[in-house]
Amino acid sequence: MGQQPGQGQQLSGHEFPTKTHLPPETRRGSIELLNQALVDTTDLLTQVKFAHWNVRGENFFQLHELFEELAEELEEHADEIAERATSLGGQAMATTRIAAATSRLPEMRTDAIRGTEYVELVAERVAIHDANLSAALQAATANEDLDTADLLNEISREVGRYRWFLEAHFITQPTGSEGSVGQQPGIGDQQPEMSGQQPRTSSQQPEMGGQQFGMSEQQPGMGGSQPGMGASQSGMGEPQPGIGESQSGMGGQQSTQQQPPTGVQQMQPPSMDAQVGGEQQQPRQQSDHQRSSY
């Protein structure tokens, strides 16, 4: 069976002579980084294919196609990483057994059935792979192998895009959703307070309206004082009846004119009777005139 990397052998393999401008130590470091990324990519590829084959339930067809697309993308990544390792004079170390022994990804669950379960499982492993690629990118940059760093940067960007595709299926709250969701009702609670102030202003309006009613009540009182003033001119010392009769309006004032307490009001009925009497006497005079004519 030979030596396996899982038993302590580094992921470097054989070295071949090359005319590259990179120093030997830089090449060895980059080949090791690339082979580690290669076995992780190979392991993730098989796990995504497992999800592609076995997903069921809601959104089956969409997830079936998404997992297939991701598997094809990972296969291209594995080919690009392996070619970069061999171009540096190294050996691509990524058989299925080597990947199973040296991969940094957790094993795929075999009891998952529904699509949501597979989305979470694949998204978790894609996120780990993305973080490992970012760390390899930083190491290659520090090792001054900019071409390897550029390749890892491009692959990491593509892996991050699929991580987003997967996470968008089940992450629906912002970061710190408990705190942010708690703050949103707080903001909404301020609106009832503001709306509560509006009824207070509206409650003040009835008070102002009450003052208006009070003023209107004073107006009848002023109107009622006129009879009192009229009564005082006539010698009566009781200006209060106008106030008591202010609620009856103008009709109350007419009723006070019919009462005979004052001297002025006593003179009005006879004058009216005199007019009536005069009207009654006119026919008598006419009748006398008619007799004289006869």
Coordinates of C-alpha atoms in Angstrom, one line a residue:
M1 CA 0.0 0.0 0.0
G2 CA 3.0 2.3 0.5
Q3 CA 3.2 5.3 2.9
Q4 CA 0.2 7.4 3.4
P5 CA 0.1 11.1 4.5
G6 CA -2.2 10.2 7.3
Q7 CA 0.6 8.2 8.9
G8 CA 2.9 11.2 9.2
Q9 CA 4.2 11.8 5.6
Q10 CA 4.0 15.4 4.5
L11 CA 1.8 16.4 1.6
S12 CA 4.8 17.1 -0.6
G13 CA 5.5 13.9 -2.5
H14 CA 8.4 13.8 -4.9
E15 CA 10.3 16.9 -6.0
F16 CA 11.3 17.4 -9.6
P17 CA 13.8 19.8 -11.0
T18 CA 12.3 23.0 -12.5
K19 CA 13.5 26.4 -13.9
T20 CA 11.1 28.4 -11.7
H21 CA 12.5 31.6 -10.2
L22 CA 11.2 30.7 -6.7
P23 CA 13.7 29.4 -4.2
P24 CA 13.5 25.7 -3.2
E25 CA 12.1 26.5 0.3
T26 CA 9.4 28.7 -1.2
R27 CA 8.4 26.0 -3.7
R28 CA 8.2 23.3 -1.0
G29 CA 6.1 25.5 1.2
S30 CA 3.7 26.3 -1.6
I31 CA 3.5 22.7 -2.7
E32 CA 2.5 21.7 0.8
L33 CA -0.1 24.4 1.0
L34 CA -1.5 23.4 -2.4
N35 CA -1.7 19.7 -1.6
Q36 CA -3.5 20.4 1.6
A37 CA -6.0 22.5 -0.3
L38 CA -6.2 19.8 -2.9
V39 CA -7.2 17.0 -0.4
D40 CA -9.7 19.3 1.3
T41 CA -11.2 20.1 -2.1
T42 CA -11.4 16.4 -3.1
D43 CA -13.1 15.5 0.2
L44 CA -15.6 18.3 -0.1
L45 CA -16.3 17.3 -3.7
T46 CA -17.3 13.8 -2.7
Q47 CA -19.5 15.1 0.2
V48 CA -21.3 17.5 -2.1
K49 CA -21.9 14.6 -4.6
F50 CA -23.3 12.6 -1.7
A51 CA -25.8 15.4 -1.0
H52 CA -26.6 15.7 -4.7
W53 CA -27.4 12.0 -4.9
N54 CA -29.5 11.7 -1.7
V55 CA -31.3 14.9 -1.2
R56 CA -35.1 14.6 -1.0
G57 CA -38.2 16.6 0.1
E58 CA -39.0 20.2 -0.4
N59 CA -37.1 22.1 -3.1
F60 CA -35.5 18.8 -4.3
F61 CA -34.9 19.8 -7.9
Q62 CA -33.3 23.2 -7.1
L63 CA -31.0 21.7 -4.4
H64 CA -30.2 18.7 -6.6
E65 CA -29.0 21.1 -9.4
L66 CA -27.2 23.4 -6.9
F67 CA -25.2 20.6 -5.4
E68 CA -24.3 19.3 -8.9
E69 CA -23.1 22.8 -9.9
L70 CA -21.0 23.1 -6.8
A71 CA -19.5 19.7 -7.4
E72 CA -18.5 20.7 -10.9
E73 CA -16.9 23.9 -9.6
L74 CA -14.9 22.0 -7.0
E75 CA -13.7 19.6 -9.6
E76 CA -12.3 22.5 -11.6
H77 CA -10.7 23.9 -8.5
A78 CA -9.0 20.5 -7.7
D79 CA -7.6 20.4 -11.3
E80 CA -6.2 24.0 -11.0
I81 CA -4.6 23.4 -7.6
A82 CA -3.0 20.1 -8.8
E83 CA -1.6 21.7 -11.9
R84 CA -0.1 24.6 -9.8
A85 CA 1.6 22.1 -7.5
T86 CA 3.1 20.1 -10.3
S87 CA 4.2 23.3 -12.1
L88 CA 6.4 24.1 -9.0
G89 CA 8.1 20.7 -9.3
G90 CA 5.9 18.9 -6.8
Q91 CA 3.6 15.9 -6.9
A92 CA -0.2 16.2 -6.6
M93 CA -1.1 14.1 -3.5
A94 CA -4.9 13.7 -3.6
T95 CA -6.2 10.1 -4.0
T96 CA -9.5 9.3 -2.2
R97 CA -7.7 7.5 0.6
I98 CA -5.2 10.3 1.0
A99 CA -8.0 12.8 1.1
A100 CA -9.9 10.7 3.7
A101 CA -6.8 10.5 5.9
T102 CA -5.6 14.2 5.7
S103 CA -8.8 16.3 5.0
R104 CA -9.6 18.9 7.6
L105 CA -13.3 18.8 6.9
P106 CA -15.8 16.9 9.2
E107 CA -17.3 13.7 7.9
M108 CA -20.7 14.0 6.1
R109 CA -23.7 12.7 8.0
T110 CA -25.4 9.7 6.3
D111 CA -28.7 10.0 8.2
A112 CA -29.8 13.3 6.6
I113 CA -32.8 13.2 4.3
R114 CA -34.5 16.5 3.8
G115 CA -33.1 19.3 1.7
T116 CA -32.7 21.7 4.7
E117 CA -30.5 19.2 6.5
Y118 CA -28.2 18.9 3.5
V119 CA -28.1 22.6 2.9
E120 CA -26.9 23.2 6.5
L121 CA -24.3 20.3 6.3
V122 CA -22.9 21.4 3.0
A123 CA -22.8 25.1 4.0
E124 CA -20.9 24.2 7.2
R125 CA -18.2 22.4 5.3
V126 CA -18.0 25.0 2.5
A127 CA -17.5 27.7 5.2
I128 CA -14.6 25.7 6.7
H129 CA -13.1 25.1 3.3
D130 CA -13.3 28.8 2.6
A131 CA -11.6 29.7 5.8
N132 CA -8.8 27.2 5.1
L133 CA -8.3 28.7 1.7
S134 CA -8.0 32.2 3.1
A135 CA -5.4 31.0 5.6
A136 CA -3.4 29.3 2.8
L137 CA -3.7 32.6 0.7
Q138 CA -2.1 34.5 3.6
A139 CA 0.6 32.0 4.0
A140 CA 1.5 32.0 0.3
T141 CA 1.6 35.8 0.3
A142 CA 3.9 35.7 3.3
N143 CA 6.0 33.2 1.5
E144 CA 6.3 35.6 -1.5
D145 CA 4.7 33.2 -3.9
L146 CA 2.3 35.7 -5.5
D147 CA 1.1 33.4 -8.3
T148 CA 0.0 30.7 -5.8
A149 CA -1.6 33.4 -3.6
D150 CA -3.5 34.7 -6.7
L151 CA -4.8 31.2 -7.5
L152 CA -6.0 30.6 -4.0
N153 CA -7.6 34.0 -3.9
E154 CA -9.6 33.3 -7.0
I155 CA -10.7 29.9 -5.7
S156 CA -11.6 31.3 -2.3
R157 CA -13.8 33.9 -4.0
E158 CA -15.7 31.2 -5.9
V159 CA -16.1 29.1 -2.8
G160 CA -17.3 32.1 -0.8
R161 CA -20.0 32.7 -3.5
Y162 CA -21.4 29.2 -3.1
R163 CA -21.2 29.6 0.7
W164 CA -23.5 32.6 0.2
F165 CA -25.9 30.5 -2.0
L166 CA -26.2 27.9 0.6
E167 CA -26.5 30.1 3.7
A168 CA -29.2 32.2 2.0
H169 CA -31.6 29.2 2.3
F170 CA -31.7 29.2 6.1
I171 CA -30.2 32.4 7.5
T172 CA -33.0 35.0 7.6
Q173 CA -32.0 37.2 10.5
P174 CA -29.1 39.7 10.7
T175 CA -26.0 39.2 12.8
G176 CA -26.9 39.3 16.5
S177 CA -30.6 38.7 15.6
E178 CA -31.6 38.4 19.2
G179 CA -30.3 41.9 20.0
S180 CA -31.4 43.5 16.7
V181 CA -34.8 42.0 16.9
G182 CA -35.1 43.2 20.5
Q183 CA -34.1 46.7 19.4
Q184 CA -36.6 46.9 16.6
P185 CA -39.6 46.5 18.9
G186 CA -38.0 49.2 21.1
I187 CA -38.0 51.5 18.2
G188 CA -41.5 50.6 17.5
D189 CA -42.4 51.2 21.1
Q190 CA -41.4 54.8 20.8
Q191 CA -44.1 55.3 18.3
P192 CA -46.9 54.4 20.7
E193 CA -45.4 56.9 23.1
M194 CA -45.5 59.6 20.4
S195 CA -49.0 58.6 19.5
G196 CA -49.9 58.6 23.2
Q197 CA -48.9 62.2 23.3
Q198 CA -51.3 63.1 20.5
P199 CA -54.3 62.0 22.5
R200 CA -53.1 64.3 25.3
T201 CA -53.1 67.2 22.9
S202 CA -56.5 66.1 21.6
S203 CA -57.6 65.8 25.3
Q204 CA -56.6 69.4 25.7
Q205 CA -58.8 70.4 22.9
P206 CA -62.0 69.5 24.8
E207 CA -60.7 71.6 27.7
M208 CA -60.3 74.5 25.3
G209 CA -63.6 73.6 24.0
G210 CA -64.9 73.6 27.5
Q211 CA -63.6 77.1 27.9
Q212 CA -65.4 78.1 24.8
F213 CA -68.6 76.6 26.2
G214 CA -67.9 78.6 29.3
M215 CA -67.6 81.8 27.3
S216 CA -70.8 80.9 25.5
E217 CA -72.4 80.4 28.9
Q218 CA -71.3 83.9 29.8
Q219 CA -72.8 85.3 26.7
P220 CA -76.3 84.3 27.8
G221 CA -75.5 85.8 31.1
M222 CA -74.6 89.0 29.5
G223 CA -77.7 88.8 27.4
G224 CA -79.6 88.0 30.5
S225 CA -78.2 91.1 32.2
Q226 CA -79.9 93.3 29.7
P227 CA -83.3 92.7 31.1
G228 CA -81.8 93.3 34.5
M229 CA -80.5 96.6 33.3
G230 CA -83.8 97.4 31.8
A231 CA -85.4 96.4 35.1
S232 CA -83.0 98.7 37.0
Q233 CA -84.0 101.6 34.8
S234 CA -87.6 101.0 35.5
G235 CA -86.9 101.1 39.2
M236 CA -86.8 97.4 39.8
G237 CA -83.8 96.3 41.9
E238 CA -83.9 92.7 40.7
P239 CA -81.5 92.3 37.7
Q240 CA -81.4 88.5 38.4
P241 CA -84.4 87.3 36.5
G242 CA -82.6 87.8 33.2
I243 CA -79.8 85.6 34.3
G244 CA -82.1 82.8 35.4
E245 CA -84.0 82.9 32.2
S246 CA -80.9 83.0 30.0
Q247 CA -81.2 79.4 29.1
S248 CA -84.6 79.9 27.4
G249 CA -83.0 82.3 24.9
M250 CA -85.0 85.0 23.2
G251 CA -88.2 83.3 24.1
G252 CA -87.5 83.9 27.8
Q253 CA -87.0 87.6 27.2
Q254 CA -90.4 87.8 25.5
S255 CA -92.0 86.1 28.4
T256 CA -90.5 88.8 30.7
Q257 CA -92.1 91.5 28.6
Q258 CA -95.5 89.9 29.2
Q259 CA -95.1 90.0 33.0
P260 CA -96.4 93.2 34.6
P261 CA -93.9 93.8 37.4
T262 CA -92.5 96.9 35.9
G263 CA -94.2 100.2 35.1
V264 CA -93.2 100.2 31.5
Q265 CA -94.5 96.7 31.0
Q266 CA -97.8 97.7 32.7
M267 CA -98.2 100.5 30.2
Q268 CA -97.7 98.3 27.2
P269 CA -100.8 96.2 27.6
P270 CA -103.2 99.1 27.8
S271 CA -101.7 100.7 24.8
M272 CA -102.1 97.5 22.9
D273 CA -105.7 97.2 24.2
A274 CA -106.3 100.8 23.2
Q275 CA -105.2 100.0 19.8
V276 CA -107.5 97.0 19.8
G277 CA -110.2 99.2 21.2
G278 CA -109.6 101.8 18.7
E279 CA -109.8 99.2 16.0
Q280 CA -113.1 98.1 17.5
Q281 CA -114.4 101.7 17.8
Q282 CA -113.8 102.5 14.2
P283 CA -116.5 100.2 13.1
R284 CA -118.9 101.9 15.5
Q285 CA -118.1 105.3 14.2
Q286 CA -118.6 104.0 10.7
S287 CA -121.9 102.5 11.7
D288 CA -123.0 105.9 13.2
H289 CA -121.9 107.6 10.0
Q290 CA -123.9 105.1 8.1
R291 CA -126.9 105.8 10.2
S292 CA -126.6 109.5 9.6
S293 CA -126.4 108.9 5.9
Y294 CA -129.5 106.8 6.0

